[in-house]
Short mmCIF file of C-alpha atoms in Angstrom, two decimals:
data_model
loop_
_atom_site.label_atom_id
_atom_site.label_comp_id
_atom_site.label_asym_id
_atom_site.label_seq_id
_atom_site.Cartn_x
_atom_site.Cartn_y
_atom_site.Cartn_z
CA MET N 1 12.29 -6.03 -12.66
CA ARG N 2 11.23 -8.25 -15.49
CA HIS N 3 10.05 -7.35 -18.95
CA ARG N 4 7.33 -9.36 -20.66
CA PRO N 5 7.75 -12.73 -18.92
CA SER N 6 7.08 -15.72 -21.15
CA SER N 7 6.09 -18.17 -18.41
CA ARG N 8 3.27 -18.42 -15.92
CA ASN N 9 5.82 -18.87 -13.16
CA PRO N 10 6.99 -15.37 -12.17
CA ALA N 11 9.45 -16.75 -9.65
CA SER N 12 11.60 -18.32 -12.36
CA ALA N 13 13.91 -15.66 -13.75
CA THR N 14 15.23 -18.03 -16.40
CA THR N 15 11.89 -18.11 -18.21
CA CYS N 16 11.73 -14.35 -18.71
CA ARG N 17 12.66 -12.94 -22.08
CA SER N 18 14.53 -10.02 -20.55
CA LEU N 19 15.26 -8.67 -17.10
CA LEU N 20 16.62 -5.49 -15.56
CA ALA N 21 18.34 -5.68 -12.16
CA ILE N 22 19.25 -2.53 -10.23
CA ASP N 23 21.29 -1.96 -7.11
CA LEU N 24 23.26 0.85 -5.51
CA SER N 25 26.28 -1.39 -4.94
CA HIS N 26 28.86 -1.89 -7.70
CA ASN N 27 30.13 -4.97 -5.87
CA SER N 28 26.68 -6.55 -5.70
CA LEU N 29 26.04 -5.90 -9.37
CA ALA N 30 29.44 -7.28 -10.35
CA TYR N 31 28.83 -10.43 -8.32
CA ALA N 32 25.39 -10.87 -9.88
CA ALA N 33 26.85 -10.45 -13.37
CA VAL N 34 29.45 -13.14 -12.67
CA LYS N 35 26.78 -15.56 -11.44
CA MET N 36 24.60 -14.89 -14.50
CA ARG N 37 27.53 -15.65 -16.79
CA GLU N 38 28.12 -18.89 -14.90
CA LEU N 39 24.47 -19.83 -15.49
CA GLY N 40 24.59 -18.86 -19.14
CA LEU N 41 21.99 -16.13 -18.64
CA ALA N 42 24.07 -13.04 -19.30
CA ASP N 43 22.27 -12.31 -22.56
CA ARG N 44 18.87 -12.11 -20.81
CA ILE N 45 19.62 -9.62 -18.08
CA ARG N 46 20.78 -6.02 -17.87
CA PHE N 47 22.37 -4.54 -14.77
CA ALA N 48 22.18 -0.89 -13.77
CA ARG N 49 23.45 1.04 -10.76
CA ALA N 50 20.56 3.24 -9.71
CA ASP N 51 18.36 4.36 -6.88
CA ILE N 52 14.66 3.55 -7.16
CA LEU N 53 13.92 7.27 -7.17
CA ASP N 54 16.12 7.66 -10.27
CA LEU N 55 14.03 5.29 -12.35
CA PRO N 56 11.37 7.72 -13.66
CA ALA N 57 14.13 9.64 -15.44
CA LEU N 58 15.58 6.45 -16.94
CA LEU N 59 12.52 4.44 -17.91
CA PRO N 60 9.09 5.18 -19.41
CA PRO N 61 5.98 4.52 -17.32
CA ALA N 62 4.39 1.06 -17.50
CA SER N 63 7.62 -0.62 -18.60
CA PHE N 64 7.27 -3.94 -16.82
CA ASP N 65 4.87 -6.85 -16.48
CA LEU N 66 6.57 -8.01 -13.28
CA ILE N 67 8.51 -6.10 -10.63
CA GLU N 68 10.24 -7.61 -7.60
CA ALA N 69 11.38 -5.60 -4.57
CA VAL N 70 12.14 -8.05 -1.77
CA GLY N 71 14.07 -6.74 1.22
CA VAL N 72 14.39 -3.23 -0.24
CA LEU N 73 11.50 -0.93 0.65
CA HIS N 74 11.80 -1.36 4.41
CA HIS N 75 15.25 0.27 4.25
CA MET N 76 13.94 3.39 2.53
CA ALA N 77 13.23 6.71 4.24
CA ASP N 78 9.76 6.74 2.69
CA PRO N 79 8.81 3.23 1.56
CA PHE N 80 5.47 4.32 0.12
CA ARG N 81 7.11 6.93 -2.12
CA ASP N 82 9.54 4.35 -3.52
CA TRP N 83 6.79 1.78 -3.90
CA GLN N 84 4.77 4.36 -5.84
CA VAL N 85 7.70 4.81 -8.23
CA LEU N 86 7.73 1.07 -8.87
CA ARG N 87 3.94 1.05 -9.19
CA ASP N 88 4.14 3.64 -11.94
CA LEU N 89 6.50 1.36 -13.86
CA LEU N 90 4.03 -1.53 -13.76
CA ARG N 91 1.91 -2.25 -16.81
CA PRO N 92 -1.89 -2.56 -16.44
CA GLY N 93 -2.58 -6.04 -15.13
CA GLY N 94 1.03 -6.49 -14.05
CA TRP N 95 2.29 -8.23 -10.91
CA MET N 96 4.59 -7.27 -8.06
CA ARG N 97 6.45 -9.43 -5.55
CA ILE N 98 7.23 -7.49 -2.38
CA GLY N 99 9.21 -8.35 0.75
CA LEU N 100 8.85 -6.31 3.96
CA TYR N 101 9.94 -6.89 7.54
CA SER N 102 7.21 -7.93 9.97
CA ARG N 103 6.92 -5.72 13.05
CA THR N 104 5.79 -8.70 15.11
CA ALA N 105 8.47 -11.11 13.90
CA ARG N 106 11.22 -8.48 14.24
CA ARG N 107 10.31 -7.56 17.82
CA THR N 108 13.53 -9.07 19.20
CA VAL N 109 15.61 -7.38 16.51
CA THR N 110 13.96 -4.04 17.27
CA ARG N 111 14.66 -4.52 20.97
CA ALA N 112 18.27 -5.43 20.24
CA ARG N 113 18.81 -2.42 18.00
CA ALA N 114 17.49 -0.12 20.74
CA TRP N 115 19.73 -1.82 23.32
CA LEU N 116 22.79 -1.48 21.10
CA ALA N 117 22.06 2.22 20.60
CA GLU N 118 21.66 2.77 24.34
CA GLN N 119 24.92 0.94 25.01
CA ASN N 120 26.63 2.93 22.25
CA ARG N 121 27.96 -0.26 20.77
CA GLY N 122 30.20 0.23 17.76
CA LYS N 123 29.78 -1.16 14.26
CA THR N 124 33.31 -2.20 13.40
CA PRO N 125 33.90 -5.88 12.57
CA ALA N 126 35.78 -6.36 15.84
CA GLU N 127 32.98 -4.82 17.90
CA ILE N 128 30.29 -6.84 16.11
CA ARG N 129 32.28 -10.03 16.70
CA ARG N 130 32.60 -9.16 20.40
CA PHE N 131 28.85 -8.61 20.61
CA ARG N 132 28.24 -12.00 19.00
CA GLN N 133 30.64 -13.74 21.40
CA GLU N 134 28.93 -12.18 24.40
CA LEU N 135 25.50 -13.07 23.04
CA VAL N 136 26.42 -16.71 22.46
CA ALA N 137 28.06 -16.90 25.89
CA GLY N 138 24.88 -15.57 27.53
CA ARG N 139 26.57 -12.48 28.99
CA LEU N 140 24.06 -9.95 27.65
CA ASP N 141 20.53 -8.92 28.55
CA PRO N 142 18.37 -12.10 28.69
CA ALA N 143 15.82 -10.29 26.51
CA LEU N 144 18.31 -10.66 23.64
CA GLU N 145 18.51 -14.45 23.91
CA PRO N 146 15.97 -15.04 21.08
CA LEU N 147 18.52 -13.54 18.67
CA LYS N 148 20.33 -16.86 18.79
CA ALA N 149 17.54 -18.34 16.66
CA PHE N 150 18.52 -16.08 13.75
CA GLY N 151 20.92 -17.73 11.33
CA ASP N 152 22.27 -14.29 10.51
CA ILE N 153 24.34 -14.21 13.69
CA HIS N 154 26.74 -16.78 12.19
CA ASN N 155 27.86 -14.47 9.38
CA LEU N 156 29.50 -11.14 10.16
CA TYR N 157 27.97 -9.28 7.23
CA HIS N 158 24.53 -10.77 7.79
CA LEU N 159 24.71 -9.89 11.48
CA ARG N 160 25.69 -6.32 10.64
CA ASP N 161 22.69 -6.06 8.31
CA LEU N 162 20.42 -7.63 10.94
CA LEU N 163 21.29 -5.31 13.82
CA PHE N 164 23.37 -2.40 12.58
CA HIS N 165 21.65 -1.27 9.39
CA GLU N 166 21.42 2.51 9.22
CA GLN N 167 17.69 2.49 8.50
CA GLU N 168 15.04 -0.14 9.03
CA LEU N 169 11.26 0.01 9.17
CA THR N 170 8.78 -2.72 10.01
CA PHE N 171 5.23 -3.36 8.87
CA THR N 172 1.98 -4.99 9.88
CA PRO N 173 -0.73 -6.64 7.75
CA ALA N 174 -2.88 -3.52 8.25
CA MET N 175 -0.09 -1.31 6.93
CA ILE N 176 0.33 -3.57 3.90
CA ARG N 177 -3.40 -3.39 3.23
CA ASP N 178 -3.40 0.39 3.49
CA HIS N 179 -0.44 0.77 1.14
CA LEU N 180 -1.99 -1.59 -1.40
CA ASP N 181 -5.26 0.32 -1.28
CA ARG N 182 -3.50 3.62 -1.88
CA LEU N 183 -1.50 2.13 -4.75
CA GLY N 184 -4.54 0.51 -6.36
CA LEU N 185 -3.08 -2.98 -6.05
CA THR N 186 -4.79 -6.23 -5.08
CA PHE N 187 -3.25 -8.59 -2.52
CA ALA N 188 -2.79 -12.08 -3.99
CA GLY N 189 -1.28 -13.95 -1.05
CA PHE N 190 1.83 -14.57 1.03
CA SER N 191 4.68 -16.73 -0.18
CA THR N 192 6.16 -18.07 3.05
CA GLY N 193 8.22 -20.99 1.80
CA ARG N 194 6.70 -22.91 4.72
CA PRO N 195 3.62 -24.93 3.67
CA GLU N 196 2.68 -25.55 7.30
CA ILE N 197 1.98 -21.83 7.78
CA LEU N 198 -0.62 -21.77 5.02
CA HIS N 199 -2.07 -25.10 6.19
CA THR N 200 -2.47 -23.80 9.74
CA TYR N 201 -4.02 -20.56 8.50
CA ARG N 202 -6.58 -22.36 6.34
CA HIS N 203 -7.44 -24.71 9.17
CA ARG N 204 -8.21 -21.73 11.38
CA PHE N 205 -9.92 -19.63 8.71
CA PRO N 206 -11.70 -22.01 6.31
CA GLU N 207 -13.96 -19.10 5.31
CA ASP N 208 -10.93 -17.57 3.53
CA PRO N 209 -9.92 -20.34 1.08
CA THR N 210 -7.73 -17.97 -0.97
CA ALA N 211 -5.85 -16.87 2.17
CA THR N 212 -5.99 -13.23 1.08
CA ASP N 213 -7.77 -11.58 4.01
CA LEU N 214 -5.12 -9.41 5.67
CA ASN N 215 -7.32 -8.79 8.71
CA ARG N 216 -7.38 -12.52 9.37
CA TRP N 217 -3.66 -12.75 8.73
CA ALA N 218 -3.16 -10.12 11.43
CA ALA N 219 -5.12 -12.27 13.86
CA PHE N 220 -3.13 -15.32 12.78
CA GLU N 221 0.20 -13.58 13.32
CA ALA N 222 -0.87 -12.44 16.77
CA ASP N 223 -1.13 -16.12 17.72
CA HIS N 224 1.94 -17.18 15.68
CA PRO N 225 4.38 -14.28 16.15
CA ASP N 226 7.27 -16.02 14.38
CA ALA N 227 5.31 -16.99 11.28
CA PHE N 228 7.10 -14.32 9.23
CA LEU N 229 10.47 -14.42 10.93
CA GLY N 230 12.31 -13.76 7.68
CA MET N 231 9.91 -11.17 6.29
CA TYR N 232 6.52 -10.87 4.69
CA GLN N 233 6.84 -11.94 1.07
CA PHE N 234 3.72 -11.54 -0.98
CA TRP N 235 2.28 -11.12 -4.45
CA CYS N 236 0.02 -8.30 -5.56
CA TYR N 237 -1.25 -7.12 -8.91
CA ASP N 238 -2.87 -4.29 -10.79
CA PRO N 239 -6.53 -5.32 -11.29
CA GLN N 240 -7.06 -2.85 -14.13
CA GLY N 241 -7.78 -4.71 -17.36
CA GLY N 242 -7.29 -8.10 -15.74
CA ALA N 243 -4.00 -9.40 -14.40
CA VAL N 244 -1.28 -10.40 -16.87
CA ARG N 245 -0.89 -14.17 -16.94
CA ILE N 246 2.63 -15.03 -15.87
#
């Protein structure tokens, strides 16, 4: 979460006057603090161990001009409830950057998680390594072969998060639209990190030059199911009073 950013580029944490970063993990927060000291940014950022649902008791409403929650909400029991908490902390005209898993792009992961549960595969490091060895050797269900395209399989901790996370939900463009409508937020576009995705979309849908029609994005993803293989990352904002320039 960022407080009163001083730049128009919300993706650049170094241009913000002050930031608050929260996490449930002491280790993650400690690592982040070390990296911030290495970058000479320790005086600009505060770290706090907290759950999103704890924030209303710790912070006043409308505290932030910019809030980022990438790769967080889809691991919550009730993503909309947690997103609403963050929404309440957003100032009028503020922006949010959200990251959610795509149901279409995660189809192989979902299949693999179901298979692992049926096989009663364990989650210890040794068992995860054995699974990876069998996958790479082609000794598992052929339906799991697409997992080899995920870079996460090469790192034990990333692989555990990919396939063995305790709770994971996936989303569709229609679900994103519905959540945004309920939260009173306006969709401002995907940030894919892959310019060819946006180029292909605009070529197919020239009638949507801003690339903000989630119905058309649903049609696009149906034809390009791996477009959001990492996750949906997108910007949205509170239209009340005009969006804050960041």
